[in-house]
Amino acid sequence: MASVLTELADITSVNSRLYFQDEHLYPDPVRIQQFASDNGFSVETQQIVEYRFGVDGYLSPGYVPNEYIVTVNLEASSPSWQMLSRVFTWCQNQQVWSSVTLTAEIPAIKRRFIFTQGVMTSGIAMPAVKRVLDPTEWKFAFAGLTISET
């Protein structure tokens, strides 16, 4: 039996980059820095099909569009925390939302993810004061996602 050799895949996340744009305060992309150590940024699972299973045993599926929910976790010492806090406060003070874009570049998998038509939905204006300050969490909802090779 012939052995199958597999090439080791790189799953390094340390060189991943995330860029933020806001139509009012940061119209040009700004790199987000100092992610939390355990979870820098992530996308929630999307349900793309809703279905019912009838009493007669037939499955009836249907496609449903959904938003892309992205969470960004930053250390309290991050200069980007101040930037996101500024956008959060601006939206509160103006009582409006602001259109944002996030671009994630992940060299290990040679992919770029561009989240468009988005809004900041929630944030933590102050890190929790514990033995050391907790990371802050920022959530965004996006209508569009484009994935390309880098």
mmCIF file of N, CA and C in Angstrom, residues 38-123:
data_model
loop_
_atom_site.group_PDB
_atom_site.id
_atom_site.type_symbol
_atom_site.label_atom_id
_atom_site.label_comp_id
_atom_site.label_asym_id
_atom_site.label_seq_id
_atom_site.Cartn_x
_atom_site.Cartn_y
_atom_site.Cartn_z
ATOM 1 N N ASP A 38 -6.804 35.716 22.536
ATOM 2 C CA ASP A 38 -7.527 34.466 22.300
ATOM 3 C C ASP A 38 -8.471 34.497 21.108
ATOM 4 N N ASN A 39 -8.918 35.697 20.720
ATOM 5 C CA ASN A 39 -9.884 35.792 19.641
ATOM 6 C C ASN A 39 -9.802 37.178 19.023
ATOM 7 N N GLY A 40 -9.027 37.323 17.971
ATOM 8 C CA GLY A 40 -8.827 38.627 17.346
ATOM 9 C C GLY A 40 -10.068 39.128 16.635
ATOM 10 N N PHE A 41 -10.499 38.400 15.622
ATOM 11 C CA PHE A 41 -11.741 38.747 14.937
ATOM 12 C C PHE A 41 -12.340 37.477 14.354
ATOM 13 N N SER A 42 -13.663 37.466 14.238
ATOM 14 C CA SER A 42 -14.340 36.261 13.777
ATOM 15 C C SER A 42 -15.665 36.618 13.118
ATOM 16 N N VAL A 43 -16.173 35.658 12.357
ATOM 17 C CA VAL A 43 -17.458 35.801 11.679
ATOM 18 C C VAL A 43 -18.386 34.721 12.225
ATOM 19 N N GLU A 44 -19.619 35.115 12.535
ATOM 20 C CA GLU A 44 -20.587 34.143 13.046
ATOM 21 C C GLU A 44 -21.052 33.210 11.928
ATOM 22 N N THR A 45 -21.465 32.027 12.325
ATOM 23 C CA THR A 45 -22.035 31.067 11.392
ATOM 24 C C THR A 45 -23.295 31.645 10.767
ATOM 25 N N GLN A 46 -23.460 31.397 9.480
ATOM 26 C CA GLN A 46 -24.639 31.884 8.770
ATOM 27 C C GLN A 46 -25.548 30.732 8.412
ATOM 28 N N GLN A 47 -26.822 30.917 8.666
ATOM 29 C CA GLN A 47 -27.817 29.955 8.201
ATOM 30 C C GLN A 47 -28.311 30.442 6.851
ATOM 31 N N ILE A 48 -28.090 29.655 5.794
ATOM 32 C CA ILE A 48 -28.467 30.098 4.457
ATOM 33 C C ILE A 48 -29.731 29.415 3.938
ATOM 34 N N VAL A 49 -30.178 28.380 4.629
ATOM 35 C CA VAL A 49 -31.392 27.673 4.209
ATOM 36 C C VAL A 49 -32.297 27.484 5.416
ATOM 37 N N GLU A 50 -33.561 27.798 5.200
ATOM 38 C CA GLU A 50 -34.580 27.500 6.194
ATOM 39 C C GLU A 50 -35.400 26.361 5.616
ATOM 40 N N TYR A 51 -35.848 25.452 6.473
ATOM 41 C CA TYR A 51 -36.574 24.298 5.941
ATOM 42 C C TYR A 51 -37.665 23.866 6.920
ATOM 43 N N ARG A 52 -38.581 23.129 6.364
ATOM 44 C CA ARG A 52 -39.603 22.450 7.173
ATOM 45 C C ARG A 52 -39.652 21.008 6.697
ATOM 46 N N PHE A 53 -39.955 20.163 7.621
ATOM 47 C CA PHE A 53 -40.091 18.747 7.301
ATOM 48 C C PHE A 53 -41.543 18.386 7.552
ATOM 49 N N GLY A 54 -42.268 18.078 6.494
ATOM 50 C CA GLY A 54 -43.699 17.818 6.608
ATOM 51 C C GLY A 54 -44.004 16.476 7.242
ATOM 52 N N VAL A 55 -45.231 16.347 7.713
ATOM 53 C CA VAL A 55 -45.656 15.093 8.346
ATOM 54 C C VAL A 55 -45.676 13.941 7.344
ATOM 55 N N ASP A 56 -45.682 14.281 6.052
ATOM 56 C CA ASP A 56 -45.662 13.241 5.029
ATOM 57 C C ASP A 56 -44.250 12.804 4.658
ATOM 58 N N GLY A 57 -43.232 13.404 5.342
ATOM 59 C CA GLY A 57 -41.858 12.964 5.126
ATOM 60 C C GLY A 57 -41.091 13.724 4.061
ATOM 61 N N TYR A 58 -41.663 14.809 3.541
ATOM 62 C CA TYR A 58 -40.969 15.586 2.526
ATOM 63 C C TYR A 58 -40.288 16.806 3.161
ATOM 64 N N LEU A 59 -39.074 17.051 2.710
ATOM 65 C CA LEU A 59 -38.300 18.206 3.160
ATOM 66 C C LEU A 59 -38.562 19.362 2.203
ATOM 67 N N SER A 60 -38.887 20.513 2.746
ATOM 68 C CA SER A 60 -39.139 21.697 1.927
ATOM 69 C C SER A 60 -38.166 22.788 2.320
ATOM 70 N N PRO A 61 -37.037 22.926 1.578
ATOM 71 C CA PRO A 61 -36.039 23.951 1.907
ATOM 72 C C PRO A 61 -36.230 25.232 1.098
ATOM 73 N N GLY A 62 -35.730 26.322 1.636
ATOM 74 C CA GLY A 62 -35.741 27.589 0.921
ATOM 75 C C GLY A 62 -34.549 28.437 1.334
ATOM 76 N N TYR A 63 -33.917 29.058 0.347
ATOM 77 C CA TYR A 63 -32.784 29.940 0.620
ATOM 78 C C TYR A 63 -33.270 31.201 1.323
ATOM 79 N N VAL A 64 -32.525 31.656 2.339
ATOM 80 C CA VAL A 64 -32.829 32.917 3.020
ATOM 81 C C VAL A 64 -31.545 33.728 3.140
ATOM 82 N N PRO A 65 -31.583 34.983 2.692
ATOM 83 C CA PRO A 65 -30.383 35.816 2.840
ATOM 84 C C PRO A 65 -30.203 36.219 4.304
ATOM 85 N N ASN A 66 -28.963 36.367 4.701
ATOM 86 C CA ASN A 66 -28.645 36.760 6.060
ATOM 87 C C ASN A 66 -27.473 37.719 6.061
ATOM 88 N N GLU A 67 -27.377 38.475 7.131
ATOM 89 C CA GLU A 67 -26.253 39.374 7.295
ATOM 90 C C GLU A 67 -25.022 38.604 7.755
ATOM 91 N N TYR A 68 -23.866 39.215 7.573
ATOM 92 C CA TYR A 68 -22.610 38.681 8.077
ATOM 93 C C TYR A 68 -22.310 39.425 9.369
ATOM 94 N N ILE A 69 -22.244 38.713 10.481
ATOM 95 C CA ILE A 69 -21.939 39.317 11.776
ATOM 96 C C ILE A 69 -20.456 39.098 12.062
ATOM 97 N N VAL A 70 -19.726 40.204 12.206
ATOM 98 C CA VAL A 70 -18.286 40.145 12.468
ATOM 99 C C VAL A 70 -18.025 40.728 13.854
ATOM 100 N N THR A 71 -17.225 40.017 14.642
ATOM 101 C CA THR A 71 -16.835 40.482 15.974
ATOM 102 C C THR A 71 -15.342 40.749 15.983
ATOM 103 N N VAL A 72 -14.964 41.915 16.486
ATOM 104 C CA VAL A 72 -13.561 42.300 16.616
ATOM 105 C C VAL A 72 -13.278 42.475 18.101
ATOM 106 N N ASN A 73 -12.246 41.790 18.599
ATOM 107 C CA ASN A 73 -11.848 41.884 19.998
ATOM 108 C C ASN A 73 -10.483 42.547 20.092
ATOM 109 N N LEU A 74 -10.422 43.632 20.864
ATOM 110 C CA LEU A 74 -9.180 44.391 20.981
ATOM 111 C C LEU A 74 -8.720 44.475 22.421
ATOM 112 N N GLU A 75 -7.413 44.427 22.598
ATOM 113 C CA GLU A 75 -6.858 44.669 23.921
ATOM 114 C C GLU A 75 -7.167 46.105 24.329
ATOM 115 N N ALA A 76 -7.285 46.332 25.611
ATOM 116 C CA ALA A 76 -7.590 47.681 26.116
ATOM 117 C C ALA A 76 -6.498 48.678 25.738
ATOM 118 N N SER A 77 -5.293 48.198 25.519
ATOM 119 C CA SER A 77 -4.175 49.074 25.160
ATOM 120 C C SER A 77 -4.128 49.394 23.664
ATOM 121 N N SER A 78 -5.029 48.833 22.895
ATOM 122 C CA SER A 78 -5.013 49.013 21.448
ATOM 123 C C SER A 78 -5.348 50.442 21.046
ATOM 124 N N PRO A 79 -4.537 51.046 20.175
ATOM 125 C CA PRO A 79 -4.900 52.366 19.654
ATOM 126 C C PRO A 79 -6.172 52.289 18.804
ATOM 127 N N SER A 80 -6.472 51.128 18.271
ATOM 128 C CA SER A 80 -7.679 50.949 17.470
ATOM 129 C C SER A 80 -8.934 50.964 18.331
ATOM 130 N N TRP A 81 -8.801 50.602 19.604
ATOM 131 C CA TRP A 81 -9.939 50.688 20.527
ATOM 132 C C TRP A 81 -10.434 52.121 20.582
ATOM 133 N N GLN A 82 -9.522 53.069 20.625
ATOM 134 C CA GLN A 82 -9.916 54.482 20.667
ATOM 135 C C GLN A 82 -10.629 54.891 19.378
ATOM 136 N N MET A 83 -10.195 54.365 18.241
ATOM 137 C CA MET A 83 -10.822 54.679 16.970
ATOM 138 C C MET A 83 -12.253 54.140 16.926
ATOM 139 N N LEU A 84 -12.432 52.875 17.293
ATOM 140 C CA LEU A 84 -13.771 52.284 17.274
ATOM 141 C C LEU A 84 -14.674 52.936 18.314
ATOM 142 N N SER A 85 -14.100 53.301 19.445
ATOM 143 C CA SER A 85 -14.866 54.004 20.474
ATOM 144 C C SER A 85 -15.339 55.358 19.963
ATOM 145 N N ARG A 86 -14.503 56.010 19.177
ATOM 146 C CA ARG A 86 -14.872 57.314 18.601
ATOM 147 C C ARG A 86 -16.053 57.165 17.643
ATOM 148 N N VAL A 87 -16.037 56.120 16.803
ATOM 149 C CA VAL A 87 -17.153 55.869 15.883
ATOM 150 C C VAL A 87 -18.423 55.550 16.672
ATOM 151 N N PHE A 88 -18.289 54.713 17.686
ATOM 152 C CA PHE A 88 -19.412 54.330 18.550
ATOM 153 C C PHE A 88 -20.045 55.575 19.175
ATOM 154 N N THR A 89 -19.219 56.436 19.744
ATOM 155 C CA THR A 89 -19.698 57.659 20.402
ATOM 156 C C THR A 89 -20.310 58.619 19.392
ATOM 157 N N TRP A 90 -19.698 58.732 18.204
ATOM 158 C CA TRP A 90 -20.223 59.612 17.171
ATOM 159 C C TRP A 90 -21.635 59.178 16.774
ATOM 160 N N CYS A 91 -21.828 57.872 16.570
ATOM 161 C CA CYS A 91 -23.160 57.358 16.202
ATOM 162 C C CYS A 91 -24.173 57.637 17.311
ATOM 163 N N GLN A 92 -23.763 57.455 18.564
ATOM 164 C CA GLN A 92 -24.663 57.741 19.692
ATOM 165 C C GLN A 92 -25.023 59.223 19.736
ATOM 166 N N ASN A 93 -24.030 60.082 19.634
ATOM 167 C CA ASN A 93 -24.272 61.528 19.718
ATOM 168 C C ASN A 93 -25.116 62.046 18.561
ATOM 169 N N GLN A 94 -24.882 61.533 17.366
ATOM 170 C CA GLN A 94 -25.631 61.971 16.186
ATOM 171 C C GLN A 94 -26.977 61.251 16.070
ATOM 172 N N GLN A 95 -27.119 60.166 16.802
ATOM 173 C CA GLN A 95 -28.307 59.301 16.757
ATOM 174 C C GLN A 95 -28.572 58.797 15.343
ATOM 175 N N VAL A 96 -27.485 58.360 14.709
ATOM 176 C CA VAL A 96 -27.544 57.798 13.363
ATOM 177 C C VAL A 96 -26.591 56.610 13.296
ATOM 178 N N TRP A 97 -26.629 55.912 12.194
ATOM 179 C CA TRP A 97 -25.650 54.865 11.939
ATOM 180 C C TRP A 97 -24.702 55.368 10.859
ATOM 181 N N SER A 98 -23.571 54.721 10.752
ATOM 182 C CA SER A 98 -22.568 55.117 9.776
ATOM 183 C C SER A 98 -22.147 53.878 8.989
ATOM 184 N N SER A 99 -22.037 53.998 7.691
ATOM 185 C CA SER A 99 -21.665 52.870 6.842
ATOM 186 C C SER A 99 -20.181 52.528 7.019
ATOM 187 N N VAL A 100 -19.895 51.243 7.262
ATOM 188 C CA VAL A 100 -18.517 50.805 7.476
ATOM 189 C C VAL A 100 -18.165 49.649 6.540
ATOM 190 N N THR A 101 -16.860 49.489 6.337
ATOM 191 C CA THR A 101 -16.299 48.380 5.568
ATOM 192 C C THR A 101 -15.164 47.782 6.379
ATOM 193 N N LEU A 102 -15.065 46.471 6.393
ATOM 194 C CA LEU A 102 -13.933 45.773 7.025
ATOM 195 C C LEU A 102 -13.274 44.904 5.964
ATOM 196 N N THR A 103 -11.948 44.962 5.914
ATOM 197 C CA THR A 103 -11.193 44.118 5.001
ATOM 198 C C THR A 103 -10.216 43.287 5.817
ATOM 199 N N ALA A 104 -10.368 41.971 5.743
ATOM 200 C CA ALA A 104 -9.483 41.049 6.458
ATOM 201 C C ALA A 104 -8.558 40.377 5.455
ATOM 202 N N GLU A 105 -7.262 40.447 5.726
ATOM 203 C CA GLU A 105 -6.277 39.767 4.896
ATOM 204 C C GLU A 105 -5.622 38.694 5.748
ATOM 205 N N ILE A 106 -5.708 37.452 5.273
ATOM 206 C CA ILE A 106 -5.171 36.318 6.034
ATOM 207 C C ILE A 106 -4.167 35.585 5.151
ATOM 208 N N PRO A 107 -2.873 35.961 5.266
ATOM 209 C CA PRO A 107 -1.838 35.389 4.394
ATOM 210 C C PRO A 107 -1.723 33.866 4.466
ATOM 211 N N ALA A 108 -1.970 33.267 5.619
ATOM 212 C CA ALA A 108 -1.804 31.822 5.761
ATOM 213 C C ALA A 108 -2.688 31.047 4.790
ATOM 214 N N ILE A 109 -3.862 31.564 4.504
ATOM 215 C CA ILE A 109 -4.763 30.877 3.575
ATOM 216 C C ILE A 109 -4.876 31.621 2.238
ATOM 217 N N LYS A 110 -4.047 32.667 2.093
ATOM 218 C CA LYS A 110 -3.982 33.446 0.850
ATOM 219 C C LYS A 110 -5.361 33.973 0.440
ATOM 220 N N ARG A 111 -6.064 34.573 1.424
ATOM 221 C CA ARG A 111 -7.406 35.074 1.155
ATOM 222 C C ARG A 111 -7.600 36.489 1.707
ATOM 223 N N ARG A 112 -8.436 37.235 0.997
ATOM 224 C CA ARG A 112 -8.873 38.568 1.428
ATOM 225 C C ARG A 112 -10.403 38.521 1.509
ATOM 226 N N PHE A 113 -10.942 38.984 2.640
ATOM 227 C CA PHE A 113 -12.378 39.014 2.874
ATOM 228 C C PHE A 113 -12.777 40.483 3.015
ATOM 229 N N ILE A 114 -13.638 40.957 2.129
ATOM 230 C CA ILE A 114 -14.075 42.352 2.182
ATOM 231 C C ILE A 114 -15.561 42.379 2.533
ATOM 232 N N PHE A 115 -15.843 42.869 3.731
ATOM 233 C CA PHE A 115 -17.215 42.994 4.219
ATOM 234 C C PHE A 115 -17.691 44.411 3.905
ATOM 235 N N THR A 116 -18.812 44.524 3.189
ATOM 236 C CA THR A 116 -19.294 45.829 2.740
ATOM 237 C C THR A 116 -20.730 46.081 3.176
ATOM 238 N N GLN A 117 -21.146 47.333 3.018
ATOM 239 C CA GLN A 117 -22.499 47.766 3.371
ATOM 240 C C GLN A 117 -22.801 47.374 4.822
ATOM 241 N N GLY A 118 -21.935 47.812 5.723
ATOM 242 C CA GLY A 118 -22.071 47.408 7.106
ATOM 243 C C GLY A 118 -22.319 48.542 8.071
ATOM 244 N N VAL A 119 -22.646 48.164 9.285
ATOM 245 C CA VAL A 119 -22.845 49.103 10.382
ATOM 246 C C VAL A 119 -22.253 48.514 11.655
ATOM 247 N N MET A 120 -21.794 49.396 12.537
ATOM 248 C CA MET A 120 -21.387 48.964 13.872
ATOM 249 C C MET A 120 -22.684 48.778 14.664
ATOM 250 N N THR A 121 -22.898 47.590 15.213
ATOM 251 C CA THR A 121 -24.139 47.334 15.935
ATOM 252 C C THR A 121 -23.993 47.436 17.443
ATOM 253 N N SER A 122 -22.785 47.168 17.958
ATOM 254 C CA SER A 122 -22.569 47.273 19.404
ATOM 255 C C SER A 122 -21.081 47.367 19.693
ATOM 256 N N GLY A 123 -20.787 47.842 20.890
ATOM 257 C CA GLY A 123 -19.396 47.963 21.303
ATOM 258 C C GLY A 123 -19.304 48.129 22.803
#
